[in-house]
C-alpha positions in Angstrom: 4.9 25.1 -0.8 6.3 23.7 -4.0 4.9 24.6 -7.4 3.2 22.0 -9.6 4.4 21.9 -13.1 1.2 20.8 -14.9 -2.2 22.2 -15.4 -3.8 18.8 -15.1 -4.8 17.5 -11.7 -1.6 16.7 -9.7 -1.7 17.6 -6.1 -2.8 14.4 -4.6 -1.5 13.5 -1.1 1.0 16.4 -1.2 -1.7 18.8 -2.1 -3.6 17.8 1.0 -0.5 18.4 3.1 0.0 22.0 2.0 -3.5 23.1 0.9 -5.6 25.5 3.0 -8.2 23.8 5.1 -11.8 24.8 5.1 -13.7 25.0 8.4 -15.3 21.7 9.4 -19.1 21.2 9.0 -21.1 19.5 11.7 -21.6 15.7 11.4 -23.5 13.0 13.1 -20.4 12.1 15.0 -19.6 15.7 16.0 -15.9 15.0 15.2 -15.1 18.7 15.4 -15.1 18.3 19.1 -11.9 16.2 19.0 -8.9 15.6 16.8 -9.3 13.3 13.8 -7.2 10.2 14.4 -6.7 10.6 18.1 -7.5 7.0 18.8 -6.7 7.0 22.6 -8.0 10.5 23.4 -4.7 11.9 24.6 -5.1 15.1 22.6 -2.5 14.1 20.0 -2.2 11.9 16.9 0.8 9.7 17.3 2.4 7.0 15.1 0.6 4.2 16.9 -2.7 5.9 16.1 -1.8 6.0 12.4 -0.8 2.3 12.5 -4.1 1.4 14.1 -6.0 3.4 11.4 -4.0 1.7 8.5 -4.9 -1.7 9.9 -8.6 -0.7 9.9 -8.3 0.6 6.3 -6.8 -2.7 5.2 -9.6 -4.6 7.0 -7.1 -6.1 9.4 -8.8 -4.5 12.4 -12.2 -3.1 13.3 -13.3 0.5 13.3 -14.0 0.5 17.1 -10.3 0.5 17.7 -10.1 4.1 16.3 -13.6 5.5 15.5 -12.2 9.1 15.5 -10.3 8.3 12.2 -13.6 7.9 10.3 -14.1 11.6 9.8 -17.1 11.4 7.5 -18.9 8.6 9.3 -19.2 6.2 6.4 -17.9 3.2 8.4 -14.6 2.9 6.6 -11.2 4.6 6.6 -9.8 5.7 3.3 -6.5 7.2 2.2 -7.7 10.8 2.6 -8.6 10.2 6.2 -5.1 8.6 6.7 -3.5 11.7 5.2 -5.5 13.9 7.5 -4.2 11.9 10.5 -0.6 12.3 9.3 -1.2 16.1 9.0 -2.7 16.1 12.5 0.3 14.2 13.8 2.5 16.9 12.4 0.4 19.7 13.9 -0.6 21.1 10.6 -4.3 20.7 10.5 -6.5 22.9 12.8 -9.8 21.5 11.6 -11.3 18.6 9.6 -12.1 18.3 5.9 -15.7 18.4 4.6 -15.3 15.7 1.9 -17.8 12.8 1.8 -15.9 10.1 -0.3 -17.8 7.4 -2.1 -16.9 3.8 -1.2 -14.0 2.4 -3.2 -15.1 -0.1 -5.8 -13.3 -3.4 -5.8 -11.6 -4.7 -8.9 -12.3 -8.4 -9.8 -11.8 -10.8 -12.7 -9.3 -9.9 -15.4 -9.2 -6.4 -13.9 -7.4 -7.8 -10.9 -4.5 -9.1 -13.1 -4.3 -5.8 -15.0 -4.3 -3.9 -11.7 -1.6 -6.2 -10.4 0.6 -5.2 -13.4 0.0 -1.5 -12.6 0.9 -2.0 -8.9 4.1 -3.9 -9.9 5.3 -0.9 -12.0 4.3 1.6 -9.3 6.2 -0.4 -6.7 9.3 -0.4 -8.8 9.1 3.4 -9.0 8.1 4.0 -5.4 10.6 1.7 -3.7 13.3 2.8 -6.1 13.1 6.5 -5.2 12.6 6.1 -1.4 16.3 6.4 -0.7 16.8 9.6 1.3 19.9 8.5 3.1 22.9 9.2 1.0 23.4 12.1 3.4 24.5 9.4 5.9 27.2 8.0 3.6 29.6 10.2 1.7 30.5 7.2 -0.6 27.2 7.5 -2.5 27.2 11.2 -3.0 28.5 10.7 -6.5 25.7 8.3 -7.5 23.3 10.2 -9.7 19.7 9.6 -8.8 19.9 9.4 -5.0 17.9 12.0 -3.2 20.9 12.6 -0.9 22.2 14.8 -3.7 19.4 17.2 -2.9 20.5 17.6 0.7 23.7 19.5 0.2 25.4 20.6 3.4 27.5 23.7 4.3 31.2 23.0 3.6 33.4 22.3 6.6 35.5 25.4 6.0 32.6 27.7 6.7 31.7 26.0 10.0 32.9 27.2 13.4 33.1 25.1 16.5 31.3 26.8 19.5 33.0 27.5 22.8 31.6 24.6 24.6 32.8 22.0 22.0 29.2 20.7 22.1 28.6 21.4 18.4 29.1 23.6 15.4 27.1 26.3 13.6 27.6 28.0 10.3 26.0 29.4 7.1 26.9 29.6 3.5 25.6 31.6 0.6 24.2 29.6 -2.4 25.8 30.3 -5.8 22.6 31.7 -7.4 21.0 33.3 -4.3 19.7 32.4 -0.9 21.6 30.6 1.9 22.0 27.4 3.9 22.2 27.6 7.7 23.5 24.7 9.8 23.6 23.9 13.5 25.1 20.6 14.8 24.5 19.8 18.5 26.1 17.0 20.5 24.0 15.4 23.2 25.2 12.3 25.0 26.3 9.8 22.4 24.4 11.3 19.5 24.9 14.3 17.2 22.0 16.2 15.6 22.7 18.2 12.4 19.9 20.7 11.4 20.2 22.1 7.9 17.8 24.9 6.9 17.5 25.8 3.2 16.4 29.5 2.7 15.5 29.7 -0.9 18.9 28.2 -1.8 19.5 28.5 -5.6 22.3 26.6 -7.3 23.1 24.9 -10.6 23.5 21.3 -11.5 26.4 20.0 -13.6 24.2 20.4 -16.7 23.3 24.0 -15.8 19.8 23.3 -14.5 18.7 25.7 -11.7 17.9 23.9 -8.4 15.8 25.6 -5.7 15.7 24.1 -2.2 13.5 25.1 0.7 12.7 23.6 4.1 14.6 21.8 6.9 16.5 18.5 7.1 17.4 17.2 10.5 19.9 14.4 10.7 20.6 12.5 14.0 23.6 10.2 14.1 24.6 7.8 16.9 28.1 9.2 16.9 29.1 12.1 19.2 32.0 12.9 17.0 30.0 13.5 13.9 29.6 17.3 14.4 33.3 17.8 14.1 34.3 15.0 11.7 31.1 15.0 9.6 31.8 11.3 8.9 29.3 8.6 9.3 30.3 5.0 9.8 28.1 3.2 7.2 28.3 0.0 9.1 28.0 1.2 12.7 26.0 4.5 13.0 22.3 4.6 13.1 21.0 7.7 11.3 17.6 9.3 11.5 16.7 11.8 8.8 13.7 14.1 9.2 12.5 16.3 6.4 10.2 19.2 7.4 8.4 21.3 4.9 11.1 20.2 2.5 10.8 21.1 -1.2 13.2 20.9 -4.1 12.6 22.2 -7.6 14.8 21.8 -10.6 14.3 24.0 -13.6 15.4 23.7 -17.2 14.8 26.5 -19.7 12.2 28.1 -17.4 10.2 24.8 -17.0 10.4 22.5 -13.9 11.8 19.1 -14.6 11.7 17.9 -11.0 9.5 18.8 -8.0 10.1 17.1 -4.7 8.2 17.6 -1.5 8.6 15.7 1.8 7.3 15.7 5.4 8.7 12.5 6.8 11.1 10.6 9.1 13.6 8.1 7.7 15.5 5.9 10.1 18.4 3.7 8.9 20.0 1.0 11.1 23.0 -0.6 9.5 23.6 -4.3 9.6 27.4 -4.0 9.7 28.0 -4.9 6.1 28.8 -3.0 2.9 27.1 -4.7 -0.1 28.4 -5.1 -3.6 26.6 -1.9 -4.6 29.1 0.0 -2.3 26.2 1.0 0.1 25.5 0.1 3.6 23.1 -2.8 4.2 20.5 -2.5 6.9 16.9 -1.6 7.8 15.2 1.6 6.7 11.9 2.6 8.3 10.0 5.4 6.8 7.0 7.3 8.1 5.4 10.3 6.4 4.6 11.9 3.0 6.9 12.1 0.0 6.1 13.4 -3.5 8.1 13.3 -6.7 7.1 14.9 -10.0 9.9 14.5 -12.6 10.9 14.0 -16.2 14.0 12.5 -17.8 15.8 15.8 -18.0 16.2 16.0 -14.2 19.8 15.9 -12.9 19.1 15.6 -9.2 17.3 12.2 -9.4 17.0 9.3 -11.8 13.3 9.7 -12.9 11.6 6.3 -13.1 10.2 5.5 -16.5 11.3 8.9 -17.8 8.3 10.6 -16.3 6.9 10.1 -12.9 4.3 11.8 -10.7 4.0 9.9 -7.4 2.7 10.9 -4.0 3.6 8.4 -1.3 2.3 8.0 2.2 4.4 5.6 4.3 3.2 4.2 7.6 5.9 2.2 9.4 7.2 1.1 6.1 10.3 -1.0 6.7 12.7 -1.6 3.8 15.5 -4.1 4.5 18.3 -3.3 2.0 20.9 -5.8 0.9 23.0 -6.4 -2.2 25.1 -9.2 -3.6 25.9 -11.4 -6.6 27.3 -10.7 -10.0 26.2 -8.6 -11.6 25.5 -6.8 -8.4 21.8 -7.1 -7.4 20.2 -4.8 -4.8 17.4 -6.2 -2.8 14.7 -4.5 -0.8 12.5 -6.6 1.6 9.4 -4.6 2.3 6.9 -4.7 5.2 4.4 -2.2 6.3 2.0 0.2 4.6 2.3 2.5 1.6 -0.3 4.7 0.1 0.4 5.6 -3.6 -1.1 8.2 -5.8 -0.1 8.1 -9.4 -0.8 11.5 -10.9 -0.1 10.4 -14.5 -2.7 7.7 -14.4 -4.8 9.6 -11.8 -5.3 6.6 -9.5 -4.7 6.0 -5.8 -4.6 3.1 -3.4 -3.2 1.8 -0.1 -1.1 -1.4 0.0 0.3 -3.5 2.8 3.6 -5.4 2.1 4.0 -8.7 3.8 7.5 -10.0 3.1 7.6 -8.6 -0.4 11.0 -8.7 -2.0 12.0 -6.4 -4.9 15.4 -6.8 -6.5 17.1 -4.5 -8.9 20.3 -4.9 -11.0 21.7 -2.9 -13.9 23.6 -4.2 -16.9 26.2 -2.5 -19.1 23.5 -1.1 -21.4 21.8 0.8 -18.5 18.9 -1.7 -18.6 17.5 -2.3 -15.1 16.3 -5.8 -14.2 13.6 -6.2 -11.5 12.1 -9.2 -9.8 9.0 -9.3 -7.6 8.4 -12.0 -5.0 5.9 -12.1 -2.2 2.6 -10.8 -0.9 1.1 -7.4 -1.4 -2.4 -6.6 0.0 -4.0 -3.8 -2.1 -7.1 -2.1 -0.7 -9.0 -2.2 -4.0 -7.6 -5.4 -5.4 -7.2 -7.6 -2.4 -4.2 -9.9 -1.7 -1.7 -10.5 -4.6 1.1 -13.0 -4.4 3.9 -12.1 -7.0 6.5 -14.4 -8.5 8.8 -13.4 -11.4 9.1 -16.2 -13.9 12.8 -16.8 -14.6 12.6 -20.1 -16.5 10.4 -19.3 -19.5 12.4 -19.6 -22.8 10.1 -17.2 -24.5 11.4 -14.3 -22.5 15.0 -15.4 -21.7 15.3 -12.4 -19.4 14.8 -13.7 -16.0 13.5 -10.3 -14.8 11.4 -7.3 -15.7 13.6 -5.3 -18.1 13.4 -1.5 -17.9 15.7 0.4 -20.3 17.0 3.8 -19.2 14.3 6.5 -19.4 11.9 4.0 -20.9 8.2 4.5 -20.2 7.4 0.8 -20.1 9.3 -2.5 -19.5 10.6 -4.3 -22.6 10.5 -7.9 -21.3 9.8 -10.2 -18.4 7.0 -12.3 -17.0 5.1 -12.1 -13.7 2.9 -14.7 -12.2 0.1 -13.4 -9.9 -2.0 -15.5 -7.6 -4.7 -14.8 -5.1 -3.7 -16.4 -1.7 -6.5 -18.6 -0.2 -7.7 -16.9 3.0 -10.9 -18.9 3.1 -12.0 -20.2 6.5 -9.0 -18.7 8.2 -6.6 -20.8 6.1 -3.1 -19.6 5.3 -1.2 -19.7 2.1 0.3 -23.0 0.9 0.0 -25.8 -1.6 0.4 -29.6 -1.4 -0.4 -31.6 -4.5 1.7 -34.6 -3.5 -1.0 -37.2 -3.7 0.0 -40.7 -2.9 -0.7 -43.8 -5.1 -1.4 -43.5 -8.8 -3.7 -40.9 -10.2 -5.0 -42.0 -13.6 -8.3 -40.5 -14.8 -9.2 -43.4 -17.0 -12.9 -43.8 -17.5 -13.7 -40.8 -15.2 -12.4 -37.8 -17.1 -12.2 -34.3 -15.7 -11.7 -30.9 -17.3 -11.1 -27.7 -15.4 -12.0 -24.5 -17.3 -11.7 -20.9 -16.2 -14.0 -18.0 -17.2 -12.6 -14.6 -17.9 -13.9 -13.2 -14.6 -12.4 -16.2 -12.7 -15.0 -18.9 -12.1 -13.7 -22.5 -12.5 -15.8 -25.2 -14.1 -15.2 -28.8 -13.2 -16.6 -31.0 -15.9 -16.8 -34.7 -15.0 -17.5 -37.2 -17.8 -18.0 -40.9 -17.5 -16.7 -42.0 -20.9 -18.1 -45.5 -21.0 -16.4 -47.1 -18.0 -17.7 -50.5 -19.2 -14.0 -51.2 -19.9 -13.7 -51.6 -16.1 -14.9 -55.2 -16.3 -18.5 -54.4 -17.0 -19.3 -51.4 -14.8 -22.5 -49.3 -15.6 -21.6 -46.2 -13.6 -19.0 -44.4 -11.5 -20.3 -43.6 -8.0 -18.6 -40.3 -7.0 -18.0 -40.3 -3.3 -15.5 -37.5 -2.8 -15.1 -34.2 -4.6 -13.4 -30.9 -3.6 -11.7 -27.8 -4.9 -9.2 -25.4 -3.4 -8.0 -21.9 -4.4 -4.4 -22.6 -3.3 -3.7 -25.8 -5.0 -3.8 -28.0 -1.9 -6.0 -30.8 -3.2 -4.4 -34.2 -3.5 -5.7 -37.4 -5.0 -5.2 -41.2 -4.7 -6.6 -44.3 -6.3 -5.8 -48.0 -5.9 -6.7 -51.3 -7.6 -7.7 -54.3 -5.5 -4.8 -56.7 -4.8 -3.8 -59.6 -2.6 -3.3 -57.2 0.4 -5.3 -54.1 -0.6 -8.8 -53.0 -1.5 -10.1 -50.5 -4.1 -9.4 -47.0 -2.9 -10.4 -43.6 -4.3 -10.1 -40.2 -2.5 -9.6 -36.5 -3.3 -9.1 -34.1 -0.4 -7.7 -30.7 0.5 -5.6 -29.7 3.5 -7.9 -29.0 6.5 -9.3 -25.5 6.3 -8.5 -25.0 2.7 -11.5 -26.6 0.9 -13.3 -24.0 -1.2 -16.4 -22.7 0.6 -19.5 -24.8 -0.2 -21.6 -21.7 -0.3 -19.8 -20.6 -3.5 -20.0 -23.9 -5.4 -22.8 -24.7 -7.8 -23.8 -27.7 -9.9 -25.6 -28.6 -13.1 -28.0 -31.5 -13.4 -26.9 -34.8 -14.8 -26.2 -34.4 -18.5 -26.7 -37.4 -20.9 -23.7 -36.6 -23.0 -20.0 -37.4 -22.6 -18.5 -35.4 -25.4 -15.5 -33.0 -25.0 -16.7 -29.8 -23.5 -17.1 -26.7 -25.7 -16.1 -23.6 -23.6 -16.6 -19.9 -24.2 -14.7 -18.1 -21.4 -16.0 -14.7 -22.4 -19.7 -15.5 -22.3 -22.1 -14.4 -19.5 -20.1 -11.3 -18.7 -16.9 -13.3 -18.2 -18.4 -16.0 -16.1 -18.1 -18.4 -19.1 -20.3 -21.0 -20.6 -19.9 -24.8 -21.1 -21.7 -26.8 -23.7 -21.8 -30.6 -23.9 -23.3 -32.7 -26.7 -22.9 -33.3 -30.4 -24.9 -30.3 -31.5 -23.1 -27.5 -29.5 -22.4 -24.5 -31.7 -18.6 -24.4 -31.9 -18.5 -20.7 -32.5 -19.9 -19.5 -29.2 -20.6 -22.8 -27.3 -24.4 -22.3 -27.3 -26.9 -25.1 -27.5 -29.6 -24.4 -30.1 -33.1 -25.0 -28.8 -34.2 -28.6 -29.3 -30.8 -29.9 -30.2 -28.8 -32.8 -28.6 -26.7 -30.7 -26.2 -26.8 -28.9 -22.9 -25.2 -25.6 -21.9 -24.3 -24.4 -18.4 -23.0 -21.4 -16.7 -22.5 -20.3 -13.1 -25.7 -18.3 -13.0 -27.7 -21.3 -14.0 -26.3 -23.6 -11.3 -28.0 -24.9 -8.3 -26.2 -24.6 -4.9 -24.2 -27.7 -4.2 -25.6 -27.7 -0.7 -29.1 -28.4 -2.0 -30.3 -31.7 -3.2 -31.3 -32.0 -6.9 -32.4 -34.9 -9.0 -29.8 -37.6 -8.8 -27.3 -35.5 -6.8 -27.7 -35.3 -3.0 -26.8 -32.2 -1.0 -23.1 -31.8 -0.3 -21.5 -31.4 3.1 -18.0 -30.6 4.2 -16.1 -33.4 6.0 -13.4 -31.6 7.9 -11.3 -34.6 8.7 -11.0 -38.0 6.9 -10.1 -41.2 8.8 -6.9 -43.1 8.2 -6.7 -45.2 5.0 -4.5 -48.2 4.4 -1.6 -48.1 2.0 -1.0 -46.8 -0.6 -3.5 -44.0 0.2 -2.5 -43.6 3.8 -1.5 -39.9 3.5 -5.0 -38.5 3.7 -5.7 -38.6 7.4 -7.3 -35.4 8.7 -7.7 -33.9 5.2 -11.1 -32.4 4.2 -13.4 -33.1 1.3 -17.1 -32.8 0.2 -19.4 -35.7 0.6 -22.9 -36.2 -1.0 -25.4 -37.4 1.6 -25.1 -37.5 5.3 -22.9 -40.6 5.6 -19.4 -41.5 4.5 -17.7 -40.6 2.4 -16.6 -44.0 1.2 -12.9 -43.9 0.3 -12.0 -47.6 0.7 -14.2 -50.7 0.1 -13.9 -54.4 -0.6 -14.3 -55.6 -4.1 -17.8 -56.8 -4.9 -19.2 -55.1 -1.8 -22.4 -53.2 -2.3 -22.2 -49.4 -2.5 -25.7 -47.9 -2.7 -26.1 -44.2 -3.4 -27.5 -41.7 -0.9 -29.8 -41.7 1.0 -29.1 -45.4 1.7 -25.4 -45.0 1.1 -23.3 -42.0 0.0 -22.3 -40.3 -3.2 -24.1 -39.9 -6.6 -24.0 -42.0 -9.7 -22.6 -40.8 -13.0 -23.8 -43.4 -15.5 -21.8 -44.4 -18.6 -22.0 -41.7 -21.3 -23.1 -39.0 -18.9 -21.6 -35.9 -17.3 -22.0 -33.3 -14.6 -20.5 -29.8 -14.1 -19.6 -28.1 -10.9 -18.9 -24.3 -10.9 -16.6 -22.6 -8.3 -17.2 -18.9 -7.9 -13.5 -18.1 -7.4 -11.5 -15.0 -8.3 -9.3 -15.1 -11.4 -6.0 -14.5 -9.6 -5.7 -17.8 -8.0 -4.0 -21.2 -8.6 -7.0 -23.5 -8.4 -7.2 -27.3 -8.4 -10.0 -29.7 -7.9 -10.7 -33.4 -8.2 -13.2 -36.2 -7.8 -13.0 -39.7 -6.7 -15.3 -42.7 -6.8 -15.8 -46.4 -7.7 -17.0 -48.1 -10.9 -20.2 -50.1 -9.9 -22.1 -52.8 -11.7 -25.9 -52.3 -11.7 -27.1 -55.3 -13.8 -25.0 -58.1 -12.3 -23.1 -58.6 -15.6 -19.4 -58.2 -14.9 -16.3 -60.2 -15.5 -15.5 -60.4 -11.7 -18.6 -62.5 -11.0 -19.8 -60.0 -8.4 -23.4 -61.1 -8.1 -24.9 -58.5 -5.7 -26.6 -55.2 -6.5 -24.5 -52.0 -6.7 -21.3 -54.0 -6.7 -18.0 -52.2 -6.5 -15.6 -53.6 -9.0 -11.9 -54.0 -8.6 -10.6 -50.4 -8.8 -11.0 -46.9 -7.5 -11.0 -43.9 -9.8 -9.6 -40.4 -9.0 -9.2 -37.4 -11.2 -7.1 -34.3 -10.3 -6.3 -31.2 -12.4 -5.2 -27.7 -11.8 -5.8 -24.3 -13.4 -2.5 -22.4 -13.5 -2.1 -18.9 -12.2 -2.4 -16.0 -14.6 0.7 -14.5 -16.2 1.7 -10.9 -17.1 4.2 -10.5 -19.9 5.9 -7.3 -20.8 6.9 -7.1 -24.5 9.7 -5.5 -26.5 7.5 -2.7 -27.8 6.4 -1.7 -24.3 3.1 -3.5 -24.5 1.6 -5.8 -21.8 0.2 -9.3 -22.6 -2.1 -11.2 -20.2 -2.4 -14.9 -20.3 -5.2 -15.6 -17.9 -5.1 -19.4 -18.1 -1.3 -19.8 -18.6 -1.7 -21.7 -21.9 0.9 -19.7 -23.7 -1.7 -17.7 -25.7 -2.4 -14.1 -24.9 -6.0 -13.5 -23.8 -5.6 -9.7 -23.7 -3.0 -7.3 -25.1 -2.5 -3.7 -24.1 -0.3 -1.6 -26.5 1.5 0.3 -23.7 1.8 0.0 -20.0 0.4 3.5 -19.9 -2.9 2.1 -21.3 -3.5 -0.1 -18.3 -6.9 1.0 -16.9 -7.9 -1.4 -14.2 -6.7 0.8 -11.3 -9.0 3.6 -12.6 -11.5 1.9 -10.4 -9.2 2.6 -7.5 -9.4 6.3 -8.3 -9.6 8.5 -5.2 -12.1 11.1 -6.2 -12.4 12.3 -2.6 -8.8 13.8 -2.6 -8.6 17.5 -3.3 -6.7 18.3 -6.4 -4.8 21.4 -7.6 -5.5 22.3 -11.2 
């Protein structure tokens, strides 16, 4: 068991691994009769059982696949139960814990973006230190900061080859006490080296005392390894197992590094040596690893100058590459990783899905990181990262971390929430065909601090359209992945008026989460307070809106609206019929021919009308379709969407003449004039900017103005809602 250097709570996952276990109490499931995590009832917890439980914890599978993993019977699997399974798989847990964890609260709104910043920094630290394999490549033994330095082997001169030539054994005294024992066995085409550290005490180059305990087992796909002790970095597959492994580095009587591990690390080379001088290939890690360090440590480069991380990897694959100038190291991550940050006292489980982290170092020892790809965090949900490299304000192109710095000093991250609604995937297509000009029908998209998006439609006196009295809105839709496109067309010799907005099939925002105002008799620019209504926001229209907080004083000429005040869009209200989802539009003629099989909302149970002859009648629902927005009036739709999403929405319709006074001599009632109108806008994804002083700025609507500033990255608090109070702690 390794010592913990602090008197504050630190044990986390590692504490669960080594702490004594209390006898299990009875439960409604009588789990004590079996083994926690034995999904298939074969009497053991295997890696496939752990993978199944992680899928359940991430809500990618159902509890019935492995009910034995739910040891407290609360219907969910949390990180403490996953840790228990890992301990069972290692044969270290004779019973079951007695904890009854509370359900994990979910972070939403601006907290999602703050949490995403914390996760990004944790991933830089976690992935950066999960390099156990320098033992497989002598070339990296001189690189300070690789854990391979902690796995010193017995010198070849002290080894002796056994009589059968099937391996070697040997031992060596450590310079400050204790010893290392080795045995290397050849079997078939592989060699297995077992290194046992028996309270081995040595000094670093700076004079720090290093104490090693435990066992490292290295299997190499090379039968000559036991004699040569050479590993081909481009050809040999190496499996490293750390069993009860602990390392402690001490300076002036105080620990500056504590490492503990119980894991398996498999590295399969790709056959190439990258620009970093290291083998490229695939690393797969399973097990538990804990690092508690400060900047004074010699044996490892301590991330951010001070780190206290416990990591639980489950089939975590890290594809390592390097290239470019200056040399950039890349890690493509897939699989599951549980993280406990002891400094911030938070814990969570994340699933990587093609997430790429790159790292480069300049001449000033400043590390440059980029984040690209999808991470699914149990208490935040899916987060899609992109490092902004084309913003003149930063001129860094990466997240900058000076040597031993606590926080980054530059860089910008964009974070979006992928759209998983109605089984849709991730994607965007805003390439509408035709010409999109919101003249007459104006649209504004406004986002509240918690995330809701308000679509404000204003008919600003469309009488300029040859005498129209209203715009009849026939299509309207929003999407949380930016997939809405729009098209409008004017009547010509060979074409009719057209107006359409539509999303890719399956990606329209769910109607059950869309709300609407009534028709509002004002068309002024909207006043918007994004902080009002607990972050839902408030819109005010009219000449008497209070510009300070966007309220409408009683009896004044204005109207205010927020999400909580809205009526469901699926219900009919005065002047606006109930909306329905049309899952597939018919083919339109050119120039709006690219909308076949797209989806949109319609108002009423017919239509929607997207193409119509000039001067034809277009009555509103229930006789026809759509709703009328008369000149000088407005309407607001509210989408209850999370903050971390790229959102776009649009509306399309046709100017109509109601009084038979128009310049086109259309003499029928409800006559469509010569043009279609379509409006389309987007709300950008939020941005996270790291500043020179170590602070973090959050721009929730990507308008270039910071909406929230945190003085230091250590002051981020969103993930405190992901705190794992159920984990036992050492004090």
